[in-house]
mmCIF file of C-alpha atoms in Angstrom:
data_model
loop_
_atom_site.group_PDB
_atom_site.id
_atom_site.type_symbol
_atom_site.label_atom_id
_atom_site.label_comp_id
_atom_site.label_asym_id
_atom_site.label_seq_id
_atom_site.Cartn_x
_atom_site.Cartn_y
_atom_site.Cartn_z
ATOM 1 C CA MET B 1 104.129 92.293 84.163
ATOM 2 C CA ASN B 2 106.917 93.063 81.730
ATOM 3 C CA ALA B 3 109.375 94.737 84.018
ATOM 4 C CA GLY B 4 112.779 93.348 82.149
ATOM 5 C CA LEU B 5 111.925 95.462 79.133
ATOM 6 C CA ALA B 6 114.461 98.083 78.505
ATOM 7 C CA GLU B 7 113.647 101.779 79.063
ATOM 8 C CA SER B 8 113.175 103.925 75.964
ATOM 9 C CA ARG B 9 113.486 107.532 75.983
ATOM 10 C CA GLU B 10 112.476 110.499 73.432
ATOM 11 C CA ASN B 11 112.108 113.982 73.785
ATOM 12 C CA LEU B 12 108.505 115.179 72.323
ATOM 13 C CA ALA B 13 108.110 118.449 70.552
ATOM 14 C CA LEU B 14 104.418 119.102 71.234
ATOM 15 C CA CYS B 15 103.007 122.639 70.935
ATOM 16 C CA PHE B 16 100.612 124.547 72.619
ATOM 17 C CA LYS B 17 97.023 123.817 71.421
ATOM 18 C CA GLY B 18 94.981 127.311 70.312
ATOM 19 C CA GLU B 19 95.527 129.948 72.849
ATOM 20 C CA ARG B 20 96.340 127.590 75.880
ATOM 21 C CA THR B 21 100.052 128.396 77.305
ATOM 22 C CA TYR B 22 100.169 124.693 78.764
ATOM 23 C CA LEU B 23 99.969 121.152 76.535
ATOM 24 C CA HIS B 24 96.852 119.759 76.379
ATOM 25 C CA GLY B 25 95.899 116.425 77.931
ATOM 26 C CA THR B 26 94.666 115.283 74.509
ATOM 27 C CA ASP B 27 98.025 115.698 72.954
ATOM 28 C CA VAL B 28 99.975 114.144 75.818
ATOM 29 C CA TYR B 29 97.560 111.195 75.345
ATOM 30 C CA ASP B 30 98.227 110.521 71.663
ATOM 31 C CA ALA B 31 101.950 111.068 72.094
ATOM 32 C CA ALA B 32 101.900 108.243 74.847
ATOM 33 C CA VAL B 33 99.611 106.088 72.513
ATOM 34 C CA HIS B 34 102.069 107.043 69.639
ATOM 35 C CA CYS B 35 105.320 106.036 71.219
ATOM 36 C CA LEU B 36 103.871 102.574 73.030
ATOM 37 C CA ARG B 37 102.515 101.478 69.194
ATOM 38 C CA ALA B 38 105.817 102.343 68.077
ATOM 39 C CA ARG B 39 107.212 100.234 70.075
ATOM 40 C CA TRP B 40 104.649 97.309 70.175
ATOM 41 C CA PRO B 41 101.994 98.068 67.229
ATOM 42 C CA GLY B 42 99.755 95.537 68.587
ATOM 43 C CA ILE B 43 99.808 96.863 72.306
ATOM 44 C CA GLU B 44 95.882 97.060 73.497
ATOM 45 C CA GLY B 45 94.287 96.429 77.136
ATOM 46 C CA ARG B 46 93.106 98.457 79.846
ATOM 47 C CA CYS B 47 94.693 102.209 79.936
ATOM 48 C CA ARG B 48 94.847 104.269 82.964
ATOM 49 C CA PHE B 49 96.199 107.810 82.078
ATOM 50 C CA ALA B 50 96.665 110.499 84.657
ATOM 51 C CA PHE B 51 97.917 114.049 85.421
ATOM 52 C CA HIS B 52 99.703 115.225 88.464
ATOM 53 C CA ARG B 53 100.019 118.638 87.297
ATOM 54 C CA VAL B 54 99.787 121.241 84.333
ATOM 55 C CA ALA B 55 102.777 120.872 82.008
ATOM 56 C CA THR B 56 103.830 124.415 80.524
ATOM 57 C CA ARG B 57 107.365 122.964 79.357
ATOM 58 C CA PRO B 58 108.736 120.411 76.624
ATOM 59 C CA LEU B 59 108.170 117.032 77.812
ATOM 60 C CA THR B 60 110.211 113.613 77.516
ATOM 61 C CA VAL B 61 108.691 110.555 77.551
ATOM 62 C CA ALA B 62 110.066 107.321 79.051
ATOM 63 C CA ILE B 63 108.583 103.911 78.054
ATOM 64 C CA VAL B 64 109.378 100.925 80.391
ATOM 65 C CA GLY B 65 107.761 97.534 81.086
ATOM 66 C CA TYR B 66 104.915 97.806 83.454
ATOM 67 C CA GLY B 67 106.114 97.655 86.807
ATOM 68 C CA SER B 68 109.399 98.522 86.467
ATOM 69 C CA GLY B 69 110.610 100.922 89.155
ATOM 70 C CA ALA B 70 108.768 103.862 90.722
ATOM 71 C CA ARG B 71 107.444 106.949 89.111
ATOM 72 C CA PRO B 72 110.243 109.528 88.113
ATOM 73 C CA PRO B 73 110.802 112.721 90.241
ATOM 74 C CA GLY B 74 108.995 115.536 88.642
ATOM 75 C CA CYS B 75 106.444 113.291 86.573
ATOM 76 C CA VAL B 76 103.803 115.553 85.265
ATOM 77 C CA ALA B 77 101.674 112.783 83.412
ATOM 78 C CA GLU B 78 101.675 108.894 83.226
ATOM 79 C CA MET B 79 100.071 105.965 81.075
ATOM 80 C CA HIS B 80 99.250 102.466 81.807
ATOM 81 C CA VAL B 81 98.449 99.794 79.613
ATOM 82 C CA THR B 82 98.113 96.299 80.984
ATOM 83 C CA GLY B 83 96.090 93.070 79.741
ATOM 84 C CA GLY B 84 95.803 92.003 76.466
ATOM 85 C CA GLY B 85 99.360 91.355 75.581
ATOM 86 C CA PRO B 86 102.720 93.850 76.123
ATOM 87 C CA GLU B 87 102.451 95.901 79.514
ATOM 88 C CA ALA B 88 104.127 99.012 79.389
ATOM 89 C CA THR B 89 104.157 102.378 81.107
ATOM 90 C CA ALA B 90 104.886 105.824 79.463
ATOM 91 C CA TRP B 91 106.352 108.589 82.114
ATOM 92 C CA PHE B 92 106.121 112.256 81.485
ATOM 93 C CA THR B 93 108.670 114.702 82.525
ATOM 94 C CA GLU B 94 109.363 118.186 81.718
ATOM 95 C CA ARG B 95 112.721 119.461 80.716
ATOM 96 C CA ALA B 96 114.789 122.827 80.085
ATOM 97 C CA GLY B 97 113.512 124.931 77.396
ATOM 98 C CA ALA B 98 110.279 126.446 76.373
ATOM 99 C CA VAL B 99 107.530 124.959 74.232
ATOM 100 C CA ALA B 100 108.160 125.951 70.403
ATOM 101 C CA GLY B 101 104.822 127.135 68.719
ATOM 102 C CA ARG B 102 101.389 126.600 68.843
ATOM 103 C CA TYR B 103 98.590 125.294 66.422
ATOM 104 C CA PRO B 104 94.851 126.156 65.766
ATOM 105 C CA TYR B 105 91.998 124.722 67.565
ATOM 106 C CA ASP B 106 88.300 125.044 67.634
ATOM 107 C CA GLU B 107 87.224 123.079 70.752
ATOM 108 C CA ASP B 108 83.717 124.469 70.355
ATOM 109 C CA ALA B 109 83.284 123.278 66.860
ATOM 110 C CA VAL B 110 84.216 119.741 68.165
ATOM 111 C CA VAL B 111 81.079 119.665 70.165
ATOM 112 C CA ARG B 112 78.549 121.786 68.122
ATOM 113 C CA ASP B 113 76.787 119.089 66.992
ATOM 114 C CA CYS B 114 76.288 117.308 69.850
ATOM 115 C CA ALA B 115 73.058 116.532 71.840
ATOM 116 C CA LEU B 116 73.179 117.916 75.207
ATOM 117 C CA LEU B 117 70.424 116.506 77.906
ATOM 118 C CA ASP B 118 70.623 116.930 81.682
ATOM 119 C CA ARG B 119 73.535 115.096 82.732
ATOM 120 C CA GLU B 120 74.612 113.627 79.478
ATOM 121 C CA ILE B 121 76.092 114.619 76.219
ATOM 122 C CA ALA B 122 75.958 112.294 72.905
ATOM 123 C CA MET B 123 77.838 112.841 69.368
ATOM 124 C CA GLU B 124 75.919 110.970 66.975
ATOM 125 C CA VAL B 125 77.806 112.650 64.330
ATOM 126 C CA PRO B 126 81.356 112.772 64.585
ATOM 127 C CA ALA B 127 83.519 116.011 64.586
ATOM 128 C CA ARG B 128 86.488 116.286 62.436
ATOM 129 C CA ALA B 129 88.325 115.747 65.673
ATOM 130 C CA ARG B 130 90.646 112.954 67.047
ATOM 131 C CA PRO B 131 88.710 110.242 69.369
ATOM 132 C CA ILE B 132 90.057 112.047 72.697
ATOM 133 C CA GLU B 133 89.538 115.457 71.519
ATOM 134 C CA ALA B 134 86.064 114.537 71.123
ATOM 135 C CA LEU B 135 86.226 113.092 74.804
ATOM 136 C CA VAL B 136 87.644 115.871 76.351
ATOM 137 C CA ALA B 137 85.586 118.377 74.772
ATOM 138 C CA MET B 138 82.483 116.695 75.517
ATOM 139 C CA THR B 139 83.155 116.145 78.914
ATOM 140 C CA LYS B 140 84.373 119.603 79.455
ATOM 141 C CA ARG B 141 80.857 120.994 77.600
ATOM 142 C CA LEU B 142 79.089 118.788 80.163
ATOM 143 C CA HIS B 143 80.812 119.947 83.147
ATOM 144 C CA TYR B 144 80.439 123.617 82.412
ATOM 145 C CA SER B 145 76.718 122.832 81.631
ATOM 146 C CA VAL B 146 76.112 121.685 85.077
ATOM 147 C CA ALA B 147 78.708 123.604 87.026
ATOM 148 C CA LYS B 148 80.971 126.603 86.478
ATOM 149 C CA PRO B 149 83.657 126.958 88.804
ATOM 150 C CA ASP B 150 83.747 130.263 90.352
ATOM 151 C CA ARG B 151 87.576 130.376 90.329
ATOM 152 C CA GLY B 152 89.817 128.116 87.908
ATOM 153 C CA ARG B 153 88.868 125.936 85.057
ATOM 154 C CA TRP B 154 87.687 122.498 84.416
ATOM 155 C CA MET B 155 90.239 120.382 83.117
ATOM 156 C CA PHE B 156 91.072 116.889 82.144
ATOM 157 C CA VAL B 157 93.186 114.763 85.111
ATOM 158 C CA ARG B 158 92.423 111.329 84.487
ATOM 159 C CA LEU B 159 91.398 108.367 82.246
ATOM 160 C CA ASP B 160 90.454 105.004 82.808
ATOM 161 C CA LEU B 161 89.415 102.752 80.197
ATOM 162 C CA LYS B 162 88.884 98.999 79.283
ATOM 163 C CA ARG B 163 91.059 99.911 75.871
ATOM 164 C CA LEU B 164 92.365 102.466 74.155
ATOM 165 C CA LEU B 165 90.534 104.691 72.091
ATOM 166 C CA ARG B 166 90.121 103.631 68.678
ATOM 167 C CA ASP B 167 89.996 105.625 65.465
ATOM 168 C CA ASP B 168 85.973 105.580 65.035
ATOM 169 C CA ASP B 169 85.462 105.686 68.825
ATOM 170 C CA ALA B 170 83.651 109.295 68.273
ATOM 171 C CA ARG B 171 81.037 108.358 66.512
ATOM 172 C CA GLY B 172 77.988 107.477 68.857
ATOM 173 C CA MET B 173 80.238 108.753 72.025
ATOM 174 C CA ARG B 174 78.321 109.539 75.169
ATOM 175 C CA VAL B 175 79.422 110.771 78.176
ATOM 176 C CA ARG B 176 77.387 110.616 81.408
ATOM 177 C CA LEU B 177 78.220 112.363 84.576
ATOM 178 C CA ILE B 178 78.070 110.285 87.759
ATOM 179 C CA GLY B 179 77.314 112.114 91.022
ATOM 180 C CA GLU B 180 77.714 115.513 91.696
ATOM 181 C CA PRO B 181 80.679 117.323 89.830
ATOM 182 C CA ARG B 182 83.290 118.251 92.790
ATOM 183 C CA PRO B 183 86.056 120.604 92.204
ATOM 184 C CA THR B 184 88.809 118.264 93.432
ATOM 185 C CA LEU B 185 87.979 115.439 91.177
ATOM 186 C CA SER B 186 84.713 114.728 89.209
ATOM 187 C CA ARG B 187 83.966 111.386 87.121
ATOM 188 C CA ALA B 188 81.835 110.634 83.863
ATOM 189 C CA ASP B 189 81.320 107.292 82.339
ATOM 190 C CA VAL B 190 82.018 106.846 78.777
ATOM 191 C CA ALA B 191 80.158 104.697 76.420
ATOM 192 C CA VAL B 192 80.842 104.146 72.409
ATOM 193 C CA ARG B 193 77.650 102.912 70.642
ATOM 194 C CA GLY B 194 76.319 101.242 73.600
ATOM 195 C CA GLU B 195 79.652 99.738 74.797
ATOM 196 C CA PRO B 196 80.786 100.818 78.082
ATOM 197 C CA LEU B 197 84.491 101.771 78.062
ATOM 198 C CA GLY B 198 85.329 103.335 81.203
ATOM 199 C CA ALA B 199 85.836 106.599 82.893
ATOM 200 C CA ILE B 200 87.023 110.541 82.458
ATOM 201 C CA TYR B 201 87.687 112.552 85.532
ATOM 202 C CA PHE B 202 87.858 116.137 85.538
ATOM 203 C CA ALA B 203 88.909 118.884 88.338
ATOM 204 C CA VAL B 204 89.279 122.405 88.850
ATOM 205 C CA VAL B 205 92.581 123.887 88.164
ATOM 206 C CA ALA B 206 93.809 126.980 88.445
ATOM 207 C CA ALA B 207 95.998 127.432 85.367
#
């Protein structure tokens, strides 16, 4: 536990991804990792990342020592990295104003060459995408291949990995559904080149 570490705050300038009108979980994940590594370049360990609601306004991130205080009011997302060195938490809250800008993103291209078989999807040839983008796009494609919701959409809401994602993790990534996909919370296990990495969770959201 690093409860005594001083808090640092940063106003992020994340943009909308593609035609979305909310900030994408992949960009928030990468922002959390970037901020944590800017303070502790060698940070490693178990990663727990979760969304509490859709973020539609600019975000501010607070970096604190793991275990130092309760979740702040209005928190939209959080990341905790524990074990293996420095232990820290990133809290994300919305601030006043509007998200400035968007950038193109072709999610279909990320999973175009993936192999989909029953309840599993595999990426043998890595796409031109960040590992978190590959993981989320693969899991989304897998869910829609099994259960398309009548209302709302499948969205990435939680991640529980034994370590942070690495640059080459998209190569040989596999995602396998565990049980029947439930709209409230659906789990899929993640492996990279045969190494069990953890689990990713999706839920049906009205956004």
